[in-house]
Short mmCIF file of C-alpha atoms in Angstrom, two decimals:
data_model
loop_
_atom_site.label_atom_id
_atom_site.label_comp_id
_atom_site.label_asym_id
_atom_site.label_seq_id
_atom_site.Cartn_x
_atom_site.Cartn_y
_atom_site.Cartn_z
CA MET O 79 -168.92 -8.98 -106.86
CA GLN O 80 -167.13 -9.01 -103.86
CA PRO O 81 -164.79 -4.61 -102.63
CA ALA O 82 -161.49 -7.40 -103.03
CA GLN O 83 -162.49 -7.95 -106.55
CA ILE O 84 -162.93 -4.67 -107.22
CA ILE O 85 -159.89 -3.89 -105.85
CA VAL O 86 -158.21 -6.44 -108.09
CA LEU O 87 -159.90 -5.49 -111.51
CA ALA O 88 -158.91 -2.33 -110.83
CA ALA O 89 -154.70 -3.23 -109.75
CA PRO O 90 -153.61 -2.78 -113.38
CA LEU O 91 -155.31 0.50 -113.62
CA PHE O 92 -153.06 1.25 -110.89
CA VAL O 93 -150.42 0.25 -112.14
CA ALA O 94 -150.99 1.90 -115.61
CA LEU O 95 -151.04 5.29 -114.00
CA ILE O 96 -148.33 5.05 -112.49
CA ALA O 97 -145.96 3.95 -114.54
CA LEU O 98 -147.76 7.32 -116.90
CA GLU O 99 -146.64 9.42 -114.10
CA PHE O 100 -143.18 7.83 -113.91
CA TRP O 101 -142.68 8.64 -117.64
CA LEU O 102 -144.26 12.00 -117.81
CA GLY O 103 -141.73 12.17 -114.92
CA LEU O 104 -138.73 11.95 -116.38
CA ARG O 105 -139.70 13.51 -119.44
CA ARG O 106 -140.36 16.74 -118.01
CA GLY O 107 -136.70 16.56 -116.00
CA ARG O 108 -138.71 15.89 -112.19
CA ASN O 109 -139.09 12.21 -111.00
CA THR O 110 -141.02 11.33 -108.29
CA TYR O 111 -140.41 7.71 -108.30
CA ARG O 112 -137.56 5.80 -105.89
CA LEU O 113 -137.46 1.91 -106.61
CA ASN O 114 -137.10 1.80 -102.45
CA ASP O 115 -139.72 3.89 -101.51
CA ALA O 116 -142.38 2.93 -103.81
CA LEU O 117 -141.85 -0.87 -103.18
CA SER O 118 -142.48 -0.37 -99.52
CA SER O 119 -146.16 1.97 -100.25
CA LEU O 120 -147.25 -1.17 -102.84
CA SER O 121 -145.67 -3.34 -100.15
CA LEU O 122 -147.88 -1.12 -97.09
CA GLY O 123 -150.95 -1.91 -99.90
CA LEU O 124 -150.74 -5.06 -100.27
CA MET O 125 -150.58 -6.19 -96.63
CA SER O 126 -153.91 -3.54 -95.75
CA GLN O 127 -156.11 -5.09 -98.59
CA LEU O 128 -155.04 -8.70 -96.83
CA VAL O 129 -155.78 -7.63 -93.02
CA GLY O 130 -158.77 -6.12 -94.38
CA GLY O 131 -160.28 -9.22 -95.96
CA LEU O 132 -159.79 -10.84 -92.72
CA THR O 133 -161.34 -7.93 -89.95
CA LYS O 134 -164.03 -6.74 -93.07
CA LEU O 135 -166.13 -10.15 -91.04
CA PHE O 136 -165.62 -7.01 -87.71
CA THR O 137 -166.18 -3.93 -89.23
CA LEU O 138 -169.12 -4.64 -91.17
CA GLY O 139 -170.17 -7.15 -88.90
CA VAL O 140 -170.49 -3.91 -86.29
CA TYR O 141 -172.48 -1.91 -88.81
CA LEU O 142 -174.82 -4.58 -89.94
CA TRP O 143 -175.63 -5.55 -85.91
CA VAL O 144 -176.18 -1.57 -85.10
CA TYR O 145 -178.77 -1.23 -88.92
CA GLU O 146 -180.98 -4.48 -88.20
CA HIS O 147 -181.50 -2.96 -84.72
CA TRP O 148 -181.14 0.47 -84.28
CA ALA O 149 -181.57 1.47 -87.87
CA TRP O 150 -184.30 4.82 -87.08
CA PHE O 151 -185.00 4.27 -90.98
CA PRO O 152 -184.80 0.63 -92.02
CA GLN O 153 -187.36 1.71 -95.59
CA LEU O 154 -184.46 3.32 -97.24
CA SER O 155 -184.09 1.96 -100.21
CA ALA O 156 -180.26 1.27 -102.15
CA ALA O 157 -182.64 1.51 -105.77
CA SER O 158 -182.83 5.14 -104.56
CA VAL O 159 -180.71 8.02 -107.00
CA TRP O 160 -180.75 10.26 -103.97
CA VAL O 161 -179.86 7.85 -100.91
CA TRP O 162 -176.81 7.29 -102.49
CA PHE O 163 -176.25 10.71 -103.57
CA SER O 164 -176.99 12.13 -100.32
CA SER O 165 -175.18 8.56 -98.48
CA LEU O 166 -171.84 9.68 -100.35
CA LEU O 167 -171.97 13.15 -98.91
CA LEU O 168 -172.78 11.85 -95.42
CA TYR O 169 -169.22 9.24 -96.33
CA ASP O 170 -167.09 12.50 -96.54
CA PHE O 171 -168.13 14.91 -94.05
CA LEU O 172 -167.92 11.45 -91.80
CA TYR O 173 -164.38 10.81 -93.90
CA TYR O 174 -163.46 14.38 -92.93
CA TRP O 175 -163.91 13.83 -88.72
CA HIS O 176 -162.18 10.96 -89.15
CA HIS O 177 -159.44 11.91 -91.11
CA ARG O 178 -159.20 14.56 -88.82
CA PHE O 179 -159.23 12.72 -85.91
CA GLY O 180 -156.18 10.53 -87.29
CA HIS O 181 -154.56 13.39 -87.15
CA THR O 182 -155.12 15.06 -83.88
CA SER O 183 -155.79 11.51 -82.14
CA ALA O 184 -153.24 9.58 -80.72
CA LEU O 185 -154.95 6.37 -80.99
CA PHE O 186 -155.95 6.94 -85.13
CA TRP O 187 -152.76 8.70 -85.35
CA ALA O 188 -151.08 5.39 -84.92
CA ALA O 189 -153.23 3.90 -87.61
CA HIS O 190 -152.89 6.73 -90.22
CA ALA O 191 -149.12 7.64 -89.87
CA VAL O 192 -148.34 4.70 -92.21
CA HIS O 193 -150.01 7.06 -95.04
CA HIS O 194 -147.72 9.44 -94.58
CA GLN O 195 -144.54 7.96 -94.04
CA SER O 196 -143.39 7.66 -97.38
CA GLU O 197 -140.43 10.64 -98.59
CA ASP O 198 -141.50 11.05 -101.79
CA TYR O 199 -145.53 11.96 -103.67
CA ASN O 200 -146.67 9.55 -105.89
CA LEU O 201 -148.91 7.90 -106.96
CA SER O 202 -147.68 4.56 -105.10
CA THR O 203 -148.31 7.16 -102.21
CA ALA O 204 -151.69 6.78 -102.66
CA LEU O 205 -151.83 2.88 -102.24
CA ARG O 206 -149.82 3.36 -98.80
CA GLN O 207 -152.05 2.37 -96.53
CA THR O 208 -152.23 0.92 -92.30
CA SER O 209 -153.17 -2.50 -92.15
CA SER O 210 -154.65 -1.18 -88.37
CA GLY O 211 -156.99 1.59 -89.43
CA TRP O 212 -159.92 -1.45 -88.29
CA VAL O 213 -159.01 -1.22 -84.57
CA ALA O 214 -160.94 2.14 -84.23
CA GLY O 215 -161.74 3.47 -87.51
CA TRP O 216 -165.55 2.45 -87.97
CA ILE O 217 -166.98 3.91 -85.47
CA PHE O 218 -167.08 7.12 -87.47
CA TYR O 219 -169.49 5.63 -89.63
CA LEU O 220 -171.66 4.30 -87.56
CA PRO O 221 -174.07 7.51 -87.22
CA MET O 222 -174.75 5.98 -91.08
CA ALA O 223 -176.44 2.97 -89.48
CA VAL O 224 -178.16 4.80 -87.19
CA ILE O 225 -180.10 6.19 -89.91
CA GLY O 226 -180.88 3.29 -91.81
CA ILE O 227 -178.28 3.73 -94.79
CA PRO O 228 -178.49 0.00 -96.87
CA PRO O 229 -175.05 -1.63 -95.55
CA LEU O 230 -175.00 -1.93 -99.97
CA VAL O 231 -174.69 1.79 -100.11
CA PHE O 232 -172.48 2.47 -97.78
CA VAL O 233 -170.05 -0.16 -98.39
CA SER O 234 -170.29 0.97 -102.38
CA VAL O 235 -169.74 5.14 -101.60
CA GLY O 236 -166.93 4.10 -99.08
CA LEU O 237 -164.79 2.97 -102.23
CA ILE O 238 -165.91 4.89 -104.48
CA ASP O 239 -164.57 7.69 -102.09
CA LEU O 240 -160.96 5.24 -101.31
CA LEU O 241 -161.24 5.53 -105.18
CA TYR O 242 -160.97 9.45 -105.56
CA GLN O 243 -158.96 9.82 -103.45
CA TYR O 244 -155.84 7.23 -105.30
CA TRP O 245 -155.53 9.74 -108.35
CA VAL O 246 -155.15 13.13 -106.51
CA HIS O 247 -151.48 11.92 -104.86
CA THR O 248 -149.12 13.14 -107.73
CA GLN O 249 -146.85 16.28 -108.09
CA GLN O 250 -147.26 16.35 -111.85
CA ILE O 251 -150.76 18.46 -111.91
CA GLY O 252 -150.82 21.38 -111.57
CA ARG O 253 -153.41 24.01 -109.86
CA LEU O 254 -157.26 23.28 -111.48
CA GLY O 255 -158.78 26.54 -111.09
CA TRP O 256 -162.56 26.17 -109.68
CA PHE O 257 -162.28 22.34 -109.26
CA ASP O 258 -159.53 23.68 -106.17
CA ARG O 259 -162.77 24.88 -104.55
CA TRP O 260 -164.98 22.94 -104.27
CA PHE O 261 -162.74 19.08 -104.71
CA CYS O 262 -159.60 17.49 -102.95
CA SER O 263 -157.89 18.17 -105.81
CA PRO O 264 -153.65 17.00 -106.18
CA SER O 265 -152.71 20.38 -105.24
CA ASN O 266 -154.93 20.62 -102.23
CA HIS O 267 -153.87 17.44 -101.20
CA ARG O 268 -150.45 17.39 -101.77
CA VAL O 269 -150.54 20.56 -99.20
CA HIS O 270 -151.64 17.90 -96.53
CA HIS O 271 -148.84 15.45 -96.64
CA ALA O 272 -146.57 18.41 -96.39
CA VAL O 273 -144.67 18.80 -93.02
CA ASN O 274 -144.44 22.35 -93.39
CA ASP O 275 -145.24 24.70 -90.70
CA ALA O 276 -147.84 26.64 -92.94
CA TYR O 277 -149.37 23.10 -94.32
CA LEU O 278 -149.34 21.22 -90.94
CA ASP O 279 -152.95 19.45 -90.33
CA ARG O 280 -154.58 21.10 -92.95
CA ASN O 281 -156.85 19.74 -96.24
CA TYR O 282 -158.36 16.67 -94.07
CA GLY O 283 -161.96 16.34 -97.03
CA GLY O 284 -161.70 12.70 -99.20
CA ILE O 285 -163.79 14.18 -101.84
CA PHE O 286 -164.78 16.96 -100.63
CA ILE O 287 -162.84 19.61 -100.31
CA PHE O 288 -165.47 22.24 -98.89
CA TRP O 289 -165.44 20.57 -95.22
CA ASP O 290 -161.86 22.08 -94.74
CA ARG O 291 -163.31 25.70 -95.50
CA LEU O 292 -166.08 25.34 -93.08
CA PHE O 293 -164.68 23.87 -90.22
CA GLY O 294 -161.66 26.18 -90.75
CA SER O 295 -158.16 23.49 -91.47
CA PHE O 296 -158.00 24.88 -95.35
CA GLN O 297 -154.49 25.97 -96.38
CA GLU O 298 -154.00 26.33 -100.29
CA GLU O 299 -150.53 25.80 -101.72
CA LEU O 300 -148.33 28.36 -101.76
CA ASP O 301 -145.69 29.40 -104.67
CA ALA O 302 -142.63 30.29 -102.16
CA GLN O 303 -143.43 27.55 -99.73
CA PRO O 304 -143.00 24.47 -102.08
CA CYS O 305 -144.20 20.89 -99.99
CA VAL O 306 -141.73 18.68 -97.88
CA TYR O 307 -142.70 15.04 -97.71
CA GLY O 308 -143.21 12.46 -95.33
CA THR O 309 -143.49 12.54 -91.37
CA ARG O 310 -141.30 15.09 -88.90
CA ASP O 311 -140.63 11.94 -86.95
CA ALA O 312 -139.70 9.83 -89.78
CA LEU O 313 -139.36 6.04 -90.60
CA ARG O 314 -136.23 5.58 -91.44
CA SER O 315 -137.03 1.86 -92.88
CA TRP O 316 -138.89 -0.26 -95.83
CA ASN O 317 -140.57 -2.85 -93.09
CA PRO O 318 -143.19 -3.11 -93.56
CA TRP O 319 -144.03 -4.53 -89.85
CA VAL O 320 -142.31 -1.65 -88.04
CA ALA O 321 -143.59 1.57 -90.63
CA ASN O 322 -147.34 -0.28 -88.73
CA TRP O 323 -147.02 -0.64 -85.70
CA HIS O 324 -144.59 1.61 -84.54
CA VAL O 325 -146.50 4.37 -83.55
CA TYR O 326 -148.33 1.68 -81.13
CA GLY O 327 -144.77 0.69 -79.51
CA GLN O 328 -144.50 4.04 -79.00
CA LEU O 329 -147.64 5.10 -77.56
CA LEU O 330 -147.28 1.84 -74.89
CA ARG O 331 -144.26 3.29 -73.98
CA LYS O 332 -144.81 6.27 -72.90
CA THR O 333 -147.55 4.81 -70.91
CA ALA O 334 -146.08 3.07 -69.15
CA SER O 335 -143.93 6.01 -68.63
CA VAL O 336 -146.77 8.84 -67.56
CA PRO O 337 -148.03 8.36 -63.83
CA GLY O 338 -151.82 8.49 -63.33
CA LEU O 339 -154.56 5.86 -64.97
CA ILE O 340 -156.12 9.27 -66.64
CA ASN O 341 -152.89 10.17 -68.17
CA LYS O 342 -152.37 6.35 -69.28
CA LEU O 343 -155.87 7.18 -70.75
CA ARG O 344 -155.30 10.58 -72.44
CA VAL O 345 -152.01 9.19 -74.11
CA TRP O 346 -153.74 8.11 -76.99
CA TRP O 347 -156.68 10.74 -76.82
CA GLU O 348 -154.80 12.93 -77.17
CA PRO O 349 -152.00 14.25 -80.34
CA ALA O 350 -149.04 12.22 -80.09
CA HIS O 351 -146.55 14.94 -78.82
CA TRP O 352 -148.49 15.41 -76.48
CA GLN O 353 -146.82 15.20 -72.27
CA PRO O 354 -148.50 15.47 -69.05
CA ALA O 355 -148.74 18.82 -67.37
CA GLY O 356 -145.16 19.87 -65.79
CA GLN O 357 -143.99 16.32 -66.85
CA LYS O 358 -141.14 17.77 -68.87
CA SER O 359 -140.40 16.76 -72.74
CA ARG O 360 -137.50 16.62 -74.77
CA ALA O 361 -136.31 20.05 -76.41
CA HIS O 362 -136.73 19.98 -80.18
CA PRO O 363 -134.61 22.68 -81.99
CA PRO O 364 -137.20 24.40 -84.86
CA PHE O 365 -138.25 22.15 -87.78
CA ASP O 366 -136.52 23.34 -91.22
CA PRO O 367 -138.23 20.79 -93.25
CA TYR O 368 -135.80 21.74 -96.36
CA ALA O 369 -132.91 20.88 -93.59
CA GLN O 370 -134.18 16.66 -93.98
CA GLN O 371 -131.99 14.33 -95.18
CA ARG O 372 -134.58 11.29 -96.82
CA PHE O 373 -134.18 8.04 -96.12
CA ASP O 374 -132.25 6.24 -99.16
CA PRO O 375 -130.36 3.59 -98.42
CA PRO O 376 -128.12 2.91 -101.61
CA LEU O 377 -129.88 -0.15 -103.59
CA PRO O 378 -127.50 -2.53 -105.80
CA PRO O 379 -128.94 -3.15 -109.03
CA GLN O 380 -128.83 -6.98 -108.05
CA ARG O 381 -130.51 -6.32 -104.77
CA ALA O 382 -132.77 -4.18 -106.98
CA TRP O 383 -134.13 -6.29 -109.27
CA LEU O 384 -134.48 -9.33 -107.22
CA ALA O 385 -136.96 -7.13 -105.21
CA VAL O 386 -138.91 -6.26 -107.78
CA LEU O 387 -138.82 -10.21 -108.65
CA LEU O 388 -139.87 -10.68 -104.79
CA PHE O 389 -142.47 -8.10 -105.70
CA LEU O 390 -143.89 -8.90 -108.46
CA LEU O 391 -145.20 -12.76 -106.99
CA MET O 392 -146.17 -11.67 -103.59
CA LEU O 393 -148.17 -9.65 -105.35
CA THR O 394 -149.46 -12.43 -107.56
CA VAL O 395 -150.28 -14.23 -104.54
CA THR O 396 -151.93 -11.07 -103.26
CA MET O 397 -154.33 -11.23 -105.79
CA VAL O 398 -155.64 -14.71 -106.23
CA VAL O 399 -156.05 -14.48 -102.79
CA LEU O 400 -158.39 -11.19 -102.63
CA TRP O 401 -160.30 -12.69 -105.72
CA ASN O 402 -160.61 -15.36 -103.65
CA SER O 403 -160.66 -14.07 -100.58
CA HIS O 404 -164.17 -14.79 -99.83
CA LEU O 405 -164.31 -18.18 -100.66
CA LEU O 406 -161.05 -19.22 -98.09
CA SER O 407 -161.33 -19.75 -94.20
CA VAL O 408 -160.36 -17.60 -91.32
CA TRP O 409 -156.81 -19.90 -91.48
CA GLN O 410 -156.32 -19.81 -95.15
CA GLN O 411 -156.80 -16.31 -94.83
CA LEU O 412 -154.20 -15.87 -92.22
CA ALA O 413 -151.67 -18.83 -93.53
CA SER O 414 -151.43 -15.96 -96.67
CA LEU O 415 -150.40 -13.00 -95.09
CA ALA O 416 -148.37 -14.52 -93.21
CA LEU O 417 -146.68 -16.07 -96.18
CA VAL O 418 -146.39 -12.74 -98.14
CA GLY O 419 -145.85 -11.14 -95.27
CA LEU O 420 -142.80 -12.81 -94.83
CA GLY O 421 -142.28 -11.77 -98.89
CA LEU O 422 -142.12 -8.01 -98.06
CA TRP O 423 -140.28 -8.57 -95.74
CA ALA O 424 -137.73 -9.56 -97.63
CA VAL O 425 -138.46 -7.06 -99.80
CA ALA O 426 -137.35 -3.94 -97.17
CA TRP O 427 -134.07 -6.28 -96.05
CA LEU O 428 -132.76 -6.08 -100.28
CA CYS O 429 -133.98 -2.61 -100.82
CA SER O 430 -131.74 -1.84 -97.51
CA ALA O 431 -128.07 -1.62 -97.51
CA PRO O 432 -126.06 -4.14 -96.74
CA ILE O 433 -124.10 -3.46 -93.90
CA SER O 434 -120.63 -3.87 -95.59
CA ASP O 435 -122.04 -0.42 -97.53
CA ARG O 436 -123.47 1.18 -93.73
CA ILE O 437 -119.61 0.92 -92.52
CA ASP O 438 -118.06 4.38 -92.44
CA HIS O 439 -114.59 4.30 -93.98
CA SER O 440 -113.96 7.52 -94.01
CA PRO O 441 -110.26 8.43 -92.67
CA ALA O 442 -112.07 10.98 -89.48
CA ALA O 443 -114.05 7.21 -89.25
CA GLN O 444 -110.91 5.64 -89.30
CA ARG O 445 -109.01 7.54 -86.53
CA LYS O 446 -111.76 7.27 -84.54
CA CYS O 447 -111.46 3.18 -84.65
#
């Protein structure tokens, strides 16, 4: 069975758990869902899966080439339990560093920022994935090919690591005692998604949190500081195309503006807000996460229903394409991506306020005209 087909089979479980979380939130009086934000996150997940079907020929092809030409221990067997266990442990270790660079190096943040843009934190946020991770993310996992981890094992443990992280994106599960000390848990991962000063760039582990304890990046959740979610440079858009590429646009503009080739290269290696020595950066007031206003344009009921129906249509198309992706040509997959991408853009447009709703009709505004 193809990895994309496993995702399709898992989709009903994802939806059922989202419905359960939504119901629990309503029952407990602390709902964590907004329709516009959830549709945005789910739309980005659909795009990511379609792009992944196109780019796997490149990313998996690089792994196979390194494995076939440079593997130190090509005799490692996919039938061995210890090969599977050690491969999962190694993958999660490499994922930790991939994830950490995703926050500390602009090139990798440009891809990873997509996952953090939601200002809500729920199971739909888990499905909010980038469409550009293939650009450089594969580099971190090449040590597994060099060691000689069979490609089947590599793909499988990667999928296990990814699927595990779904359930930790919730506010409906509290602290879990000893489990929090060893594993990535909802409490630990809430910290990771928070923009509070105490929580920023912490808790990178995928399955195991002891990597963070070992390398000094662990932070527990504090009762005195409730987590505030999103990114400090808020996206303020539901458009999946903007979400995927706006950080790259910022970096390209900065590259053009800084002097010297070395500085232009450092723009992509250093943290996203890095500036060359001697170059004046914009003054920013102290960041207060509790003063941030969420992006939440009004969503009239008629537009909401149309957005949901159109999203469900795009979801159906995506599931059919993913199930048959191994049978489709590159051109057919590109056409499918273009169709779904256009449909998801329309979903985002429906979730945005009509022009008339954005006009300020207050007396103060009228006096300015």
